[in-house]
CSV table of C-alpha atoms in Angstrom, one decimal:
chain,number,residue,atom,x,y,z
A,81,MET,CA,-96.6,34.2,7.9
A,82,ARG,CA,-94.3,36.2,9.8
A,83,LEU,CA,-92.3,33.9,11.1
A,84,VAL,CA,-89.4,34.1,14.2
A,85,VAL,CA,-86.6,31.2,13.5
A,86,ALA,CA,-84.8,29.7,16.6
A,87,GLY,CA,-82.0,27.7,17.1
A,88,SER,CA,-78.3,27.8,17.1
A,89,PRO,CA,-75.8,24.4,15.7
A,90,ALA,CA,-75.0,23.8,12.2
A,91,ALA,CA,-77.9,21.3,12.4
A,92,ALA,CA,-79.9,24.4,12.1
A,93,VAL,CA,-79.5,26.0,9.2
A,94,PRO,CA,-81.0,23.9,6.3
A,95,THR,CA,-84.4,25.1,8.0
A,96,LEU,CA,-83.8,28.4,8.1
A,97,ARG,CA,-81.9,29.1,4.2
A,98,ARG,CA,-85.9,26.7,3.8
A,99,LEU,CA,-88.1,28.1,5.3
A,100,ALA,CA,-85.9,32.4,4.1
A,101,ALA,CA,-86.7,30.7,0.7
A,102,SER,CA,-90.3,29.9,1.1
A,103,ASP,CA,-93.4,32.4,1.0
A,104,HIS,CA,-93.5,33.4,4.4
A,105,GLU,CA,-91.9,36.6,6.3
A,106,ILE,CA,-88.5,35.0,8.9
A,107,VAL,CA,-88.9,38.4,11.4
A,108,ALA,CA,-86.1,37.3,13.6
A,109,VAL,CA,-83.1,34.9,14.2
A,110,LEU,CA,-82.8,33.9,18.2
A,111,THR,CA,-79.7,32.6,18.4
A,112,ARG,CA,-77.7,32.0,21.2
A,113,PRO,CA,-74.9,34.7,22.5
A,114,ALA,CA,-71.0,34.2,20.4
A,115,THR,CA,-68.6,32.0,22.1
A,116,PRO,CA,-64.6,32.0,22.5
A,117,GLN,CA,-63.8,28.7,20.9
A,118,GLY,CA,-60.6,27.2,19.2
A,119,ARG,CA,-57.4,27.6,21.4
A,120,LYS,CA,-56.8,31.4,21.0
A,121,ARG,CA,-61.4,31.1,22.0
A,122,VAL,CA,-61.8,34.3,19.3
A,123,LEU,CA,-65.2,34.8,19.8
A,124,THR,CA,-67.1,32.9,17.2
A,125,PRO,CA,-70.8,34.0,15.9
A,126,THR,CA,-72.6,30.7,16.1
A,127,PRO,CA,-73.9,28.7,12.6
A,128,VAL,CA,-77.2,30.2,13.0
A,129,ALA,CA,-76.0,33.8,13.7
A,130,VAL,CA,-74.2,33.8,11.2
A,131,VAL,CA,-76.5,32.4,7.6
A,132,ALA,CA,-79.6,34.4,9.1
A,133,THR,CA,-76.1,37.9,8.8
A,134,GLU,CA,-75.3,36.6,5.2
A,135,LEU,CA,-79.6,36.2,4.1
A,136,GLY,CA,-80.8,39.9,6.0
A,137,LEU,CA,-81.9,39.4,8.8
A,138,PRO,CA,-82.6,41.3,12.2
A,139,VAL,CA,-80.7,38.5,14.5
A,140,VAL,CA,-81.3,38.4,18.3
A,141,GLU,CA,-78.7,36.6,20.3
A,142,ALA,CA,-79.5,35.5,23.9
A,143,SER,CA,-78.6,33.5,25.8
A,144,ARG,CA,-82.3,32.7,27.3
A,145,VAL,CA,-85.5,33.8,25.8
A,146,ASP,CA,-86.2,36.0,29.3
A,147,GLU,CA,-89.0,38.8,29.7
A,148,GLY,CA,-86.9,41.1,27.5
A,149,VAL,CA,-86.8,39.7,24.6
A,150,THR,CA,-90.3,38.0,25.2
A,151,ALA,CA,-91.6,41.8,24.4
A,152,ARG,CA,-89.2,42.4,21.8
A,153,ILE,CA,-91.1,38.3,20.2
A,154,ALA,CA,-94.4,40.2,20.8
A,155,GLU,CA,-93.9,43.9,19.0
A,156,LEU,CA,-92.4,41.8,15.7
A,157,ASP,CA,-96.4,40.6,16.0
A,158,VAL,CA,-94.6,37.2,14.6
A,159,ASP,CA,-97.8,34.3,13.6
A,160,LEU,CA,-95.3,31.3,14.1
A,161,GLY,CA,-92.4,30.4,15.9
A,162,VAL,CA,-89.8,27.7,14.5
A,163,ILE,CA,-87.2,26.1,16.8
A,164,VAL,CA,-84.7,23.6,15.2
A,165,ALA,CA,-81.4,22.9,17.6
A,166,TYR,CA,-81.9,26.9,19.9
A,167,GLY,CA,-79.7,25.6,23.5
A,168,ALA,CA,-82.3,27.3,25.4
A,169,LEU,CA,-86.1,26.4,27.2
A,170,LEU,CA,-89.0,28.2,26.0
A,171,ARG,CA,-91.9,28.9,29.1
A,172,ARG,CA,-94.6,31.1,29.2
A,173,PRO,CA,-95.0,33.7,28.1
A,174,ALA,CA,-92.9,33.2,25.6
A,175,LEU,CA,-94.5,29.7,23.9
A,176,ASP,CA,-97.8,32.8,23.6
A,177,ALA,CA,-95.9,35.1,22.4
A,178,PRO,CA,-95.9,34.1,18.6
A,179,ARG,CA,-100.5,33.8,17.5
A,180,HIS,CA,-99.0,30.1,16.7
A,181,GLY,CA,-97.4,29.4,18.9
A,182,TRP,CA,-93.7,27.4,18.6
A,183,ILE,CA,-93.4,24.1,15.9
A,184,ASN,CA,-90.7,22.3,16.5
A,185,LEU,CA,-87.3,20.6,15.5
A,186,HIS,CA,-86.4,16.6,16.5
A,187,PHE,CA,-84.2,14.4,15.1
A,188,SER,CA,-86.0,11.2,16.9
A,189,ASP,CA,-89.1,9.1,15.8
A,190,LEU,CA,-91.1,11.0,19.3
A,191,PRO,CA,-91.3,10.6,21.7
A,192,ALA,CA,-88.7,8.7,22.1
A,193,TYR,CA,-85.3,10.1,22.9
A,194,ARG,CA,-86.6,13.2,23.9
A,195,GLY,CA,-83.7,15.8,25.3
A,196,ALA,CA,-80.7,17.3,23.6
A,197,ALA,CA,-78.6,14.7,21.6
A,198,PRO,CA,-81.5,12.1,19.8
A,199,VAL,CA,-79.5,11.7,17.4
A,200,GLN,CA,-76.5,10.2,19.8
A,201,ARG,CA,-78.5,8.0,21.6
A,202,ALA,CA,-80.3,6.7,18.5
A,203,VAL,CA,-76.9,5.4,17.3
A,204,MET,CA,-75.4,4.6,20.5
A,205,ALA,CA,-78.5,2.4,20.5
A,206,GLY,CA,-77.2,0.5,17.5
A,207,ASP,CA,-81.1,2.0,16.1
A,208,ALA,CA,-82.0,1.3,12.5
A,209,ARG,CA,-84.7,4.0,12.2
A,210,THR,CA,-85.3,7.7,13.5
A,211,ALA,CA,-87.6,10.1,11.9
A,212,ALA,CA,-87.2,13.9,11.3
A,213,THR,CA,-90.4,14.5,13.9
A,214,VAL,CA,-92.2,18.4,13.9
A,215,PHE,CA,-94.2,19.2,17.3
A,216,GLN,CA,-96.0,22.0,19.3
A,217,LEU,CA,-93.9,22.8,21.7
A,218,VAL,CA,-95.7,22.8,25.2
A,219,GLU,CA,-93.6,23.9,28.7
A,220,ALA,CA,-92.8,19.5,29.2
A,221,LEU,CA,-90.1,18.6,27.7
A,222,ASP,CA,-90.6,17.1,23.3
A,223,ALA,CA,-94.4,15.8,24.5
A,224,GLY,CA,-96.4,18.7,22.5
A,225,PRO,CA,-98.1,16.6,19.6
A,226,VAL,CA,-97.5,15.7,16.6
A,227,TYR,CA,-97.4,17.6,13.4
A,228,ALA,CA,-95.3,14.9,11.6
A,229,ALA,CA,-93.0,12.8,11.2
A,230,ARG,CA,-90.7,11.1,8.2
A,231,PRO,CA,-89.0,8.0,8.9
A,232,PHE,CA,-85.1,8.3,8.5
A,233,ALA,CA,-83.2,5.3,7.5
A,234,ILE,CA,-79.6,5.7,10.0
A,235,ASP,CA,-75.9,4.1,7.9
A,236,PRO,CA,-74.4,1.1,10.1
A,237,GLU,CA,-71.3,3.0,9.0
A,238,ALA,CA,-71.8,6.8,9.6
A,239,THR,CA,-71.4,8.7,13.1
A,240,SER,CA,-74.5,11.2,14.5
A,241,GLY,CA,-72.5,13.7,13.0
A,242,GLU,CA,-73.3,13.1,9.4
A,243,VAL,CA,-76.7,11.1,10.3
A,244,LEU,CA,-78.0,14.5,12.1
A,245,ALA,CA,-76.6,16.6,9.3
A,246,ALA,CA,-78.3,14.6,6.7
A,247,MET,CA,-81.4,14.0,8.4
A,248,ALA,CA,-81.3,17.8,9.7
A,249,GLU,CA,-82.3,19.1,5.4
A,250,VAL,CA,-84.7,16.4,5.5
A,251,GLY,CA,-86.2,18.2,8.1
A,252,ALA,CA,-85.8,21.6,6.8
A,253,ASP,CA,-88.6,19.6,3.9
A,254,VAL,CA,-91.1,18.6,6.5
A,255,VAL,CA,-90.5,22.3,8.5
A,256,ALA,CA,-91.4,24.2,5.6
A,257,ASP,CA,-94.7,21.6,4.7
A,258,VAL,CA,-96.1,22.2,8.9
A,259,VAL,CA,-95.4,25.6,8.2
A,260,ASP,CA,-98.1,26.2,5.0
A,261,GLY,CA,-100.3,23.9,6.8
A,262,ILE,CA,-100.5,25.7,9.3
A,263,ALA,CA,-100.8,29.3,7.1
A,264,ALA,CA,-102.8,27.8,5.0
A,265,GLY,CA,-105.1,26.2,8.5
A,266,THR,CA,-105.2,22.2,7.1
A,267,ALA,CA,-102.6,21.3,9.9
A,268,VAL,CA,-103.1,18.5,12.3
A,269,ALA,CA,-101.7,18.2,15.3
A,270,THR,CA,-102.0,14.2,16.9
A,271,GLU,CA,-101.1,13.9,20.5
A,272,GLN,CA,-98.1,11.3,21.4
A,273,SER,CA,-98.8,7.5,22.2
A,274,GLY,CA,-96.7,5.0,23.0
A,275,GLU,CA,-93.7,5.4,26.1
A,276,PRO,CA,-91.5,8.1,26.4
A,277,THR,CA,-87.3,7.5,26.2
A,278,LEU,CA,-84.9,10.3,27.2
A,279,ALA,CA,-82.3,11.4,25.7
A,280,PRO,CA,-79.6,13.2,27.7
A,281,LYS,CA,-77.1,15.4,26.7
A,282,LEU,CA,-73.6,13.1,26.4
A,283,THR,CA,-70.6,14.0,28.8
A,284,ILE,CA,-67.0,13.2,27.9
A,285,ASP,CA,-66.8,10.0,30.0
A,286,ASP,CA,-70.6,8.1,27.5
A,287,GLY,CA,-66.9,9.2,24.2
A,288,ARG,CA,-64.5,6.0,27.1
A,289,ILE,CA,-64.1,3.1,24.4
A,290,ASP,CA,-64.7,0.0,27.1
A,291,PHE,CA,-63.6,-2.6,24.8
A,292,ALA,CA,-64.8,-5.8,26.8
A,293,ALA,CA,-68.0,-5.3,24.9
A,294,PRO,CA,-69.5,-6.6,22.5
A,295,ALA,CA,-68.3,-5.4,18.5
A,296,ASP,CA,-71.5,-4.7,17.4
A,297,THR,CA,-71.9,-2.5,21.1
A,298,VAL,CA,-68.0,-0.9,20.7
A,299,HIS,CA,-68.8,-0.1,17.3
A,300,ALA,CA,-71.8,2.3,18.1
A,301,ARG,CA,-70.8,3.9,20.7
A,302,LEU,CA,-68.2,5.2,18.8
A,303,ARG,CA,-69.6,5.8,16.4
A,304,GLY,CA,-72.5,8.0,18.0
A,305,VAL,CA,-70.2,9.8,20.5
A,306,THR,CA,-68.4,11.0,17.0
A,307,PRO,CA,-68.5,14.2,16.6
A,308,GLU,CA,-69.2,15.3,19.9
A,309,PRO,CA,-68.6,13.9,23.2
A,310,GLY,CA,-65.8,12.0,21.3
A,311,ALA,CA,-64.9,8.7,22.0
A,312,TYR,CA,-61.6,7.7,23.7
A,313,ALA,CA,-59.3,5.2,25.0
A,314,HIS,CA,-55.6,5.5,26.6
A,315,LEU,CA,-52.8,2.8,25.4
A,316,GLY,CA,-50.7,3.1,28.8
A,317,GLU,CA,-50.4,7.1,29.8
A,318,THR,CA,-51.6,7.9,26.4
A,319,ARG,CA,-55.0,9.6,25.5
A,320,VAL,CA,-55.6,7.9,22.0
A,321,LYS,CA,-59.2,9.8,20.1
A,322,LEU,CA,-60.8,7.0,17.9
A,323,LEU,CA,-62.5,8.5,14.8
A,324,ARG,CA,-63.9,5.7,13.3
A,325,SER,CA,-64.3,2.5,13.1
A,326,ASN,CA,-65.7,-0.7,10.9
A,327,ARG,CA,-66.5,-3.8,10.2
A,328,PRO,CA,-63.5,-6.2,9.4
A,329,GLY,CA,-64.1,-8.1,5.7
A,330,GLY,CA,-62.7,-8.4,2.3
A,331,THR,CA,-59.1,-9.4,3.2
A,332,GLY,CA,-59.9,-13.2,2.1
A,333,ASP,CA,-57.9,-13.7,6.2
A,334,PRO,CA,-60.0,-14.5,9.0
A,335,ALA,CA,-59.2,-11.0,11.4
A,336,PRO,CA,-57.4,-12.9,14.3
A,337,SER,CA,-58.5,-13.9,17.4
A,338,LEU,CA,-57.8,-11.4,20.3
A,339,ALA,CA,-58.2,-9.4,23.4
A,340,PRO,CA,-59.8,-6.3,24.4
A,341,GLY,CA,-58.5,-3.7,23.3
A,342,ALA,CA,-55.3,-5.7,21.8
A,343,LEU,CA,-53.9,-4.3,18.9
A,344,ALA,CA,-52.1,-6.0,15.8
A,345,LEU,CA,-51.6,-5.1,12.5
A,346,HIS,CA,-53.7,-7.9,9.5
A,347,GLY,CA,-54.2,-6.9,5.9
A,348,GLY,CA,-52.6,-3.6,5.7
A,349,ARG,CA,-55.4,-2.4,8.1
A,350,LEU,CA,-55.2,-1.8,12.1
A,351,LEU,CA,-57.9,-3.7,14.0
A,352,VAL,CA,-58.5,-3.5,18.1
A,353,GLY,CA,-59.8,-6.7,20.0
A,354,THR,CA,-63.2,-6.2,22.1
A,355,ALA,CA,-65.6,-9.1,23.8
A,356,ASP,CA,-66.8,-11.3,20.4
A,357,THR,CA,-64.5,-9.6,16.8
A,358,PRO,CA,-61.8,-7.6,16.2
A,359,LEU,CA,-62.9,-4.2,14.6
A,360,VAL,CA,-60.8,-1.9,12.9
A,361,LEU,CA,-59.9,1.1,13.5
A,362,LEU,CA,-59.4,3.2,10.6
A,363,GLU,CA,-58.7,7.0,12.0
A,364,VAL,CA,-57.4,7.8,15.6
A,365,GLN,CA,-55.4,11.2,17.1
A,366,PRO,CA,-52.9,10.4,19.5
A,367,ALA,CA,-52.6,14.0,22.2
A,368,GLY,CA,-52.2,16.6,21.0
A,369,LYS,CA,-51.1,15.7,16.9
A,370,LYS,CA,-53.4,15.6,14.0
A,371,ALA,CA,-56.0,12.7,13.3
A,372,MET,CA,-54.2,10.5,10.8
A,373,ASP,CA,-54.2,6.2,9.1
A,374,ALA,CA,-54.7,4.4,12.5
A,375,ALA,CA,-52.2,1.5,10.6
A,376,ALA,CA,-49.2,4.7,10.0
A,377,TRP,CA,-50.0,5.6,14.0
A,378,ALA,CA,-49.8,1.6,15.0
A,379,ARG,CA,-46.4,1.2,12.7
A,380,GLY,CA,-45.4,4.4,14.1
A,381,LEU,CA,-45.6,2.3,17.7
A,382,GLY,CA,-42.8,-0.7,16.8
A,383,GLU,CA,-43.9,-3.7,17.8
A,384,LEU,CA,-48.0,-3.8,19.0
A,385,ASP,CA,-47.9,-7.6,20.9
A,386,GLY,CA,-48.9,-6.7,24.7
A,387,LYS,CA,-50.1,-2.5,24.0
A,388,VAL,CA,-53.5,-2.3,24.3
A,389,LEU,CA,-56.1,0.3,24.5
A,390,ALA,CA,-58.5,0.6,27.7
């Protein structure tokens, strides 16, 4: 089949590579335009654009699928559109431009977590399982009938970035199987069932860590907002990014009781208090500095008594 693949971030790259290696023909890759990145604001193409160019595939950069982009897709005589985290909604007649419409890889067990941040929201909620789901794209948000869903176990210590990277590899195989099924005429899509839940895009405020919550809740939120928008708290006037944590254990010495946000070095590790048991902070990044070992950062603070992350 003749395919157009739409995507922008790194999570879409495994699907692009998988389809490029298949028997199907990618006639265009649709991605968001290059944007200024870093302190020097260097104009940088999306990860999908970089890989598409590497593979010698034609790239169409567009921030939205307007009449012009829709006309270009129609001119290419496309059989199927495949979309993975493109970053913009498709409306009719764009949905009808490919002969078989569009399929979408979504990183949740639909209808759970419809929206822009399904993995982050699942990790923040402390979920143990999710799924890589391929469904027929419709105008309503992530509401189309499902072709396939492959279960995925969430590592209880992994960040959302790590979970998404692993799911992207699994999802690429699911997409390839569905594309093959549509080409063969054997693929069947089933309407979603159950009560939908939403996964709206995270904001900077979602990264603020409240240590007055229980340890499991704090740990799940810290993992869920990493790497974006990033977990943080304040030590006095200093903003500190919290890059990684885990639960105490293995020292043979019970962790001390700490007030929410209070810091203490114990067994060579930095503990922070929560509403119940402390967490271990493994890696932090104080404002204006590089990421560093959390215990080393704490030793540089001197006396920790009275120092509280809030």
